[in-house]
Amino acid sequence: MPEYAPCPNCDCEDATRVGWTWWGGALGPALLTHVKCEECGTQYNGKTGKSNTTGIVIYTVAIIGVVIVLGAIFGGQ
Ligand SMILES: [Zn+2]
Protein backbone atom coordinates (compact mmCIF):
# COMPACT_ATOMS: atom_id res chain seq x y z
CA MET A 1 0.00 0.00 0.00
CA PRO A 2 1.76 3.17 -1.16
CA GLU A 3 1.68 6.18 1.09
CA TYR A 4 0.23 8.52 -1.53
CA ALA A 5 -2.02 8.29 -4.58
CA PRO A 6 -0.21 7.62 -7.91
CA CYS A 7 1.00 10.57 -9.99
CA PRO A 8 -1.72 11.91 -12.36
CA ASN A 9 0.94 12.48 -15.02
CA CYS A 10 2.99 9.24 -15.11
CA ASP A 11 1.25 6.83 -12.65
CA CYS A 12 4.38 6.57 -10.52
CA GLU A 13 3.64 5.86 -6.85
CA ASP A 14 6.94 7.19 -5.56
CA ALA A 15 5.95 10.62 -4.27
CA THR A 16 7.40 12.71 -1.48
CA ARG A 17 5.76 15.34 0.64
CA VAL A 18 6.35 18.99 -0.28
CA GLY A 19 7.36 20.86 2.85
CA TRP A 20 7.11 24.46 1.67
CA THR A 21 5.63 26.31 -1.30
CA TRP A 22 5.56 29.93 -2.41
CA TRP A 23 1.74 29.99 -2.37
CA GLY A 24 1.09 28.35 0.97
CA GLY A 25 4.25 28.54 3.07
CA ALA A 26 4.43 25.43 5.26
CA LEU A 27 0.73 25.27 6.19
CA GLY A 28 -0.81 25.17 2.70
CA PRO A 29 0.90 21.99 1.41
CA ALA A 30 0.24 20.28 4.77
CA LEU A 31 -3.49 21.02 4.52
CA LEU A 32 -3.72 19.94 0.87
CA THR A 33 -1.50 16.80 1.16
CA HIS A 34 0.72 18.40 -1.47
CA VAL A 35 3.23 15.85 -2.82
CA LYS A 36 5.80 15.79 -5.60
CA CYS A 37 6.32 12.88 -8.01
CA GLU A 38 9.91 11.56 -7.89
CA GLU A 39 9.63 10.38 -11.48
CA CYS A 40 8.44 13.44 -13.42
CA GLY A 41 8.35 16.20 -10.80
CA THR A 42 4.61 16.82 -11.02
CA GLN A 43 3.10 18.24 -7.85
CA TYR A 44 -0.39 17.06 -6.92
CA ASN A 45 -2.73 16.07 -4.11
CA GLY A 46 -1.39 12.86 -2.52
CA LYS A 47 -4.80 11.99 -1.10
CA THR A 48 -6.93 12.28 -4.25
CA GLY A 49 -4.24 11.81 -6.94
CA LYS A 50 -5.49 14.91 -8.73
CA SER A 51 -4.05 18.33 -9.39
CA ASN A 52 -4.08 20.67 -6.42
CA THR A 53 -4.70 23.79 -8.51
CA THR A 54 -8.28 24.28 -7.30
CA GLY A 55 -7.22 23.72 -3.69
CA ILE A 56 -4.35 26.17 -4.08
CA VAL A 57 -6.70 28.87 -5.46
CA ILE A 58 -9.21 28.30 -2.62
CA TYR A 59 -6.41 28.30 -0.04
CA THR A 60 -4.89 31.53 -1.43
CA VAL A 61 -8.28 33.29 -1.56
CA ALA A 62 -9.02 32.15 2.01
CA ILE A 63 -5.66 33.46 3.27
CA ILE A 64 -6.20 36.82 1.52
CA GLY A 65 -9.70 36.97 3.05
CA VAL A 66 -8.32 36.32 6.53
CA VAL A 67 -5.63 38.98 6.06
CA ILE A 68 -8.25 41.53 4.94
CA VAL A 69 -10.53 40.72 7.90
CA LEU A 70 -7.65 40.89 10.40
CA GLY A 71 -6.50 44.14 8.78
CA ALA A 72 -9.99 45.61 9.19
CA ILE A 73 -10.16 44.51 12.83
CA PHE A 74 -6.70 45.51 13.96
CA GLY A 75 -5.77 48.17 11.41
CA GLY A 76 -8.79 50.45 11.54
CA GLN A 77 -8.28 52.15 14.88
ZN1 LIG B 1 4.90 11.56 -12.21
PDB file of C-alpha atoms and ligand atoms in Angstrom:
ATOM      1  CA  MET A   1       0.000   0.000   0.000  1.00  0.00           C
ATOM      2  CA  PRO A   2       1.756   3.167  -1.164  1.00  0.00           C
ATOM      3  CA  GLU A   3       1.676   6.178   1.090  1.00  0.00           C
ATOM      4  CA  TYR A   4       0.231   8.523  -1.532  1.00  0.00           C
ATOM      5  CA  ALA A   5      -2.022   8.288  -4.580  1.00  0.00           C
ATOM      6  CA  PRO A   6      -0.213   7.623  -7.907  1.00  0.00           C
ATOM      7  CA  CYS A   7       0.998  10.565  -9.986  1.00  0.00           C
ATOM      8  CA  PRO A   8      -1.717  11.912 -12.364  1.00  0.00           C
ATOM      9  CA  ASN A   9       0.944  12.475 -15.021  1.00  0.00           C
ATOM     10  CA  CYS A  10       2.988   9.243 -15.110  1.00  0.00           C
ATOM     11  CA  ASP A  11       1.246   6.828 -12.654  1.00  0.00           C
ATOM     12  CA  CYS A  12       4.384   6.575 -10.520  1.00  0.00           C
ATOM     13  CA  GLU A  13       3.642   5.857  -6.851  1.00  0.00           C
ATOM     14  CA  ASP A  14       6.944   7.192  -5.562  1.00  0.00           C
ATOM     15  CA  ALA A  15       5.948  10.617  -4.267  1.00  0.00           C
ATOM     16  CA  THR A  16       7.395  12.708  -1.478  1.00  0.00           C
ATOM     17  CA  ARG A  17       5.763  15.336   0.644  1.00  0.00           C
ATOM     18  CA  VAL A  18       6.348  18.990  -0.282  1.00  0.00           C
ATOM     19  CA  GLY A  19       7.355  20.861   2.853  1.00  0.00           C
ATOM     20  CA  TRP A  20       7.107  24.458   1.671  1.00  0.00           C
ATOM     21  CA  THR A  21       5.627  26.309  -1.300  1.00  0.00           C
ATOM     22  CA  TRP A  22       5.561  29.933  -2.413  1.00  0.00           C
ATOM     23  CA  TRP A  23       1.740  29.987  -2.371  1.00  0.00           C
ATOM     24  CA  GLY A  24       1.093  28.348   0.970  1.00  0.00           C
ATOM     25  CA  GLY A  25       4.247  28.539   3.068  1.00  0.00           C
ATOM     26  CA  ALA A  26       4.430  25.428   5.256  1.00  0.00           C
ATOM     27  CA  LEU A  27       0.728  25.267   6.190  1.00  0.00           C
ATOM     28  CA  GLY A  28      -0.806  25.166   2.701  1.00  0.00           C
ATOM     29  CA  PRO A  29       0.899  21.991   1.415  1.00  0.00           C
ATOM     30  CA  ALA A  30       0.243  20.280   4.765  1.00  0.00           C
ATOM     31  CA  LEU A  31      -3.488  21.024   4.515  1.00  0.00           C
ATOM     32  CA  LEU A  32      -3.721  19.935   0.870  1.00  0.00           C
ATOM     33  CA  THR A  33      -1.498  16.802   1.164  1.00  0.00           C
ATOM     34  CA  HIS A  34       0.719  18.396  -1.475  1.00  0.00           C
ATOM     35  CA  VAL A  35       3.228  15.848  -2.824  1.00  0.00           C
ATOM     36  CA  LYS A  36       5.804  15.789  -5.605  1.00  0.00           C
ATOM     37  CA  CYS A  37       6.319  12.878  -8.007  1.00  0.00           C
ATOM     38  CA  GLU A  38       9.910  11.559  -7.893  1.00  0.00           C
ATOM     39  CA  GLU A  39       9.632  10.377 -11.481  1.00  0.00           C
ATOM     40  CA  CYS A  40       8.442  13.442 -13.418  1.00  0.00           C
ATOM     41  CA  GLY A  41       8.354  16.195 -10.801  1.00  0.00           C
ATOM     42  CA  THR A  42       4.611  16.824 -11.022  1.00  0.00           C
ATOM     43  CA  GLN A  43       3.103  18.236  -7.853  1.00  0.00           C
ATOM     44  CA  TYR A  44      -0.391  17.056  -6.924  1.00  0.00           C
ATOM     45  CA  ASN A  45      -2.728  16.070  -4.106  1.00  0.00           C
ATOM     46  CA  GLY A  46      -1.392  12.856  -2.519  1.00  0.00           C
ATOM     47  CA  LYS A  47      -4.801  11.987  -1.096  1.00  0.00           C
ATOM     48  CA  THR A  48      -6.930  12.281  -4.252  1.00  0.00           C
ATOM     49  CA  GLY A  49      -4.243  11.808  -6.939  1.00  0.00           C
ATOM     50  CA  LYS A  50      -5.491  14.910  -8.733  1.00  0.00           C
ATOM     51  CA  SER A  51      -4.054  18.330  -9.390  1.00  0.00           C
ATOM     52  CA  ASN A  52      -4.077  20.673  -6.417  1.00  0.00           C
ATOM     53  CA  THR A  53      -4.703  23.794  -8.509  1.00  0.00           C
ATOM     54  CA  THR A  54      -8.282  24.276  -7.296  1.00  0.00           C
ATOM     55  CA  GLY A  55      -7.219  23.717  -3.685  1.00  0.00           C
ATOM     56  CA  ILE A  56      -4.345  26.174  -4.079  1.00  0.00           C
ATOM     57  CA  VAL A  57      -6.701  28.866  -5.458  1.00  0.00           C
ATOM     58  CA  ILE A  58      -9.210  28.297  -2.616  1.00  0.00           C
ATOM     59  CA  TYR A  59      -6.409  28.304  -0.038  1.00  0.00           C
ATOM     60  CA  THR A  60      -4.891  31.529  -1.433  1.00  0.00           C
ATOM     61  CA  VAL A  61      -8.279  33.289  -1.558  1.00  0.00           C
ATOM     62  CA  ALA A  62      -9.022  32.152   2.013  1.00  0.00           C
ATOM     63  CA  ILE A  63      -5.662  33.462   3.275  1.00  0.00           C
ATOM     64  CA  ILE A  64      -6.200  36.817   1.522  1.00  0.00           C
ATOM     65  CA  GLY A  65      -9.698  36.975   3.051  1.00  0.00           C
ATOM     66  CA  VAL A  66      -8.319  36.319   6.532  1.00  0.00           C
ATOM     67  CA  VAL A  67      -5.630  38.981   6.059  1.00  0.00           C
ATOM     68  CA  ILE A  68      -8.249  41.529   4.937  1.00  0.00           C
ATOM     69  CA  VAL A  69     -10.525  40.716   7.904  1.00  0.00           C
ATOM     70  CA  LEU A  70      -7.648  40.891  10.398  1.00  0.00           C
ATOM     71  CA  GLY A  71      -6.498  44.142   8.777  1.00  0.00           C
ATOM     72  CA  ALA A  72      -9.986  45.609   9.187  1.00  0.00           C
ATOM     73  CA  ILE A  73     -10.158  44.507  12.828  1.00  0.00           C
ATOM     74  CA  PHE A  74      -6.696  45.509  13.959  1.00  0.00           C
ATOM     75  CA  GLY A  75      -5.770  48.166  11.413  1.00  0.00           C
ATOM     76  CA  GLY A  76      -8.786  50.447  11.544  1.00  0.00           C
ATOM     77  CA  GLN A  77      -8.283  52.147  14.877  1.00  0.00           C
TER      78      GLN A  77
HETATM   79 ZN    ZN B   1       4.902  11.560 -12.208  1.00  0.00          ZN
END
